[in-house]
Amino acid sequence: MRGFWLDFQRLVQQPGEGLLKIIVVNCLLFLLLMLVRIFMIISGKEFVYELLLEQLTLSANFPSNLSHPWSFITYFFVHVEIFHLAFNMMFLYWFGKILQEVVGNNKSVQTFFYGGIMGAIAFILTYNLIPYFERQNGSYLLGASGGVFAIVLAAATLRPNFEVHLVFIGPVRIKYIAGFYLIWSLLETVGTNAGGQIAHLGGALVGFCMGYLHEHPIRWDPLRKKDSPFIHADLTREKKPRKQAENIDEEELNQILDKISKSGYDSLSKSEKRRLFKASQKNE
């Protein structure tokens, strides 16, 4: 047990393993919730577990979330089914490794969180703006699927031809895996887990955008516009004095050279000799 605890401490303190830490938090919270549920059922107070779950998950009824706004984040760390947890964590690990190799640890973690938040926004907007879903306003959202789908789509966008080996199937490019689950989520938006599928699609949108923007970054610099009056003003202010200075130097130099040809070098004054010397140095 002590060895496990030391390994856990090393993992937490180790830099650059953000997604792995997210997996650990999800697994630990799942175990904690299961223990609380078992204890409350045995003690005849299962309602306490239900209240706790209500505080951590996201409701489709937006006003009810205002009493616990942290649920916009905590919901994607909560799982109540072992297979739901296992599926999400395996995909997060596999596709997260691919994404981390391309964009690094920080951007991978950001992609997960942005995907989870976008999944929450898509879930609430859909259930409050589309009449078909309004009658299911009592639904709630939990699970890391939104963030996981963001990771999957980002990895598939950046490395579409990367192959993974699936049992009984063999090597498959990740763009096909991502495409399959994307289509599946679209088809299941009218199924029993419509809210979860909508969160998947919200996360997928973020993942695609993050991947695309990594490959095609937007560099907006208004000062680089050719038609900018500020640029033209600066250039004209810089160029004119420079041209005038060059013309004056050339005229003076010609006068000095004419004087030398007529009266010799000794006829030059000290200031003229100094200017001639500087001009010769400049030409070198």
JSON list of N, CA and C in Angstrom, two decimals, residues 26 28 48 56 63 65 93 99 120 141 170 230 241 254 267 275 282:
[
{"chain": "A", "resi": 26, "resn": "ASN", "atom": "N", "xyz": [-10.41, 10.98, -12.33]},
{"chain": "A", "resi": 26, "resn": "ASN", "atom": "CA", "xyz": [-11.68, 10.36, -12.71]},
{"chain": "A", "resi": 26, "resn": "ASN", "atom": "C", "xyz": [-11.87, 9.01, -12.02]},
{"chain": "A", "resi": 28, "resn": "LEU", "atom": "N", "xyz": [-10.36, 7.86, -9.24]},
{"chain": "A", "resi": 28, "resn": "LEU", "atom": "CA", "xyz": [-10.47, 8.01, -7.79]},
{"chain": "A", "resi": 28, "resn": "LEU", "atom": "C", "xyz": [-11.85, 8.53, -7.39]},
{"chain": "A", "resi": 48, "resn": "VAL", "atom": "N", "xyz": [-28.84, 10.98, 0.34]},
{"chain": "A", "resi": 48, "resn": "VAL", "atom": "CA", "xyz": [-27.62, 11.79, 0.52]},
{"chain": "A", "resi": 48, "resn": "VAL", "atom": "C", "xyz": [-26.72, 11.64, -0.70]},
{"chain": "A", "resi": 56, "resn": "LEU", "atom": "N", "xyz": [-22.74, 17.66, -8.32]},
{"chain": "A", "resi": 56, "resn": "LEU", "atom": "CA", "xyz": [-21.57, 17.46, -9.17]},
{"chain": "A", "resi": 56, "resn": "LEU", "atom": "C", "xyz": [-21.90, 17.35, -10.65]},
{"chain": "A", "resi": 63, "resn": "PRO", "atom": "N", "xyz": [-31.27, 27.35, -14.85]},
{"chain": "A", "resi": 63, "resn": "PRO", "atom": "CA", "xyz": [-31.36, 28.06, -13.56]},
{"chain": "A", "resi": 63, "resn": "PRO", "atom": "C", "xyz": [-30.96, 27.20, -12.36]},
{"chain": "A", "resi": 65, "resn": "ASN", "atom": "N", "xyz": [-28.61, 25.15, -12.18]},
{"chain": "A", "resi": 65, "resn": "ASN", "atom": "CA", "xyz": [-27.15, 25.06, -12.10]},
{"chain": "A", "resi": 65, "resn": "ASN", "atom": "C", "xyz": [-26.53, 26.27, -11.41]},
{"chain": "A", "resi": 93, "resn": "TYR", "atom": "N", "xyz": [-6.57, 8.06, -22.89]},
{"chain": "A", "resi": 93, "resn": "TYR", "atom": "CA", "xyz": [-5.17, 7.65, -22.80]},
{"chain": "A", "resi": 93, "resn": "TYR", "atom": "C", "xyz": [-4.57, 7.45, -24.20]},
{"chain": "A", "resi": 99, "resn": "LEU", "atom": "N", "xyz": [-1.97, 12.99, -29.30]},
{"chain": "A", "resi": 99, "resn": "LEU", "atom": "CA", "xyz": [-2.08, 14.45, -29.33]},
{"chain": "A", "resi": 99, "resn": "LEU", "atom": "C", "xyz": [-0.92, 15.12, -28.60]},
{"chain": "A", "resi": 120, "resn": "ALA", "atom": "N", "xyz": [-20.88, 21.03, -22.30]},
{"chain": "A", "resi": 120, "resn": "ALA", "atom": "CA", "xyz": [-21.89, 21.53, -21.36]},
{"chain": "A", "resi": 120, "resn": "ALA", "atom": "C", "xyz": [-22.75, 22.61, -22.01]},
{"chain": "A", "resi": 141, "resn": "LEU", "atom": "N", "xyz": [-26.30, 15.81, -17.11]},
{"chain": "A", "resi": 141, "resn": "LEU", "atom": "CA", "xyz": [-25.12, 15.39, -17.87]},
{"chain": "A", "resi": 141, "resn": "LEU", "atom": "C", "xyz": [-23.98, 15.05, -16.92]},
{"chain": "A", "resi": 170, "resn": "GLY", "atom": "N", "xyz": [-7.30, -5.32, -36.66]},
{"chain": "A", "resi": 170, "resn": "GLY", "atom": "CA", "xyz": [-5.98, -5.00, -37.17]},
{"chain": "A", "resi": 170, "resn": "GLY", "atom": "C", "xyz": [-5.75, -3.50, -37.21]},
{"chain": "A", "resi": 230, "resn": "PHE", "atom": "N", "xyz": [-1.27, 54.33, -40.81]},
{"chain": "A", "resi": 230, "resn": "PHE", "atom": "CA", "xyz": [-0.20, 54.47, -39.83]},
{"chain": "A", "resi": 230, "resn": "PHE", "atom": "C", "xyz": [1.13, 54.02, -40.41]},
{"chain": "A", "resi": 241, "resn": "PRO", "atom": "N", "xyz": [13.55, 62.25, -44.83]},
{"chain": "A", "resi": 241, "resn": "PRO", "atom": "CA", "xyz": [14.80, 62.77, -44.27]},
{"chain": "A", "resi": 241, "resn": "PRO", "atom": "C", "xyz": [16.00, 61.99, -44.75]},
{"chain": "A", "resi": 254, "resn": "ASN", "atom": "N", "xyz": [30.71, 66.25, -53.99]},
{"chain": "A", "resi": 254, "resn": "ASN", "atom": "CA", "xyz": [31.06, 66.71, -55.34]},
{"chain": "A", "resi": 254, "resn": "ASN", "atom": "C", "xyz": [31.78, 68.05, -55.31]},
{"chain": "A", "resi": 267, "resn": "SER", "atom": "N", "xyz": [44.21, 72.70, -50.28]},
{"chain": "A", "resi": 267, "resn": "SER", "atom": "CA", "xyz": [43.31, 73.86, -50.25]},
{"chain": "A", "resi": 267, "resn": "SER", "atom": "C", "xyz": [42.04, 73.61, -49.42]},
{"chain": "A", "resi": 275, "resn": "ARG", "atom": "N", "xyz": [34.94, 65.79, -43.57]},
{"chain": "A", "resi": 275, "resn": "ARG", "atom": "CA", "xyz": [33.79, 65.25, -44.29]},
{"chain": "A", "resi": 275, "resn": "ARG", "atom": "C", "xyz": [34.23, 64.27, -45.38]},
{"chain": "A", "resi": 282, "resn": "LYS", "atom": "N", "xyz": [32.59, 55.65, -45.23]},
{"chain": "A", "resi": 282, "resn": "LYS", "atom": "CA", "xyz": [31.24, 55.16, -45.49]},
{"chain": "A", "resi": 282, "resn": "LYS", "atom": "C", "xyz": [31.23, 54.26, -46.73]}
]
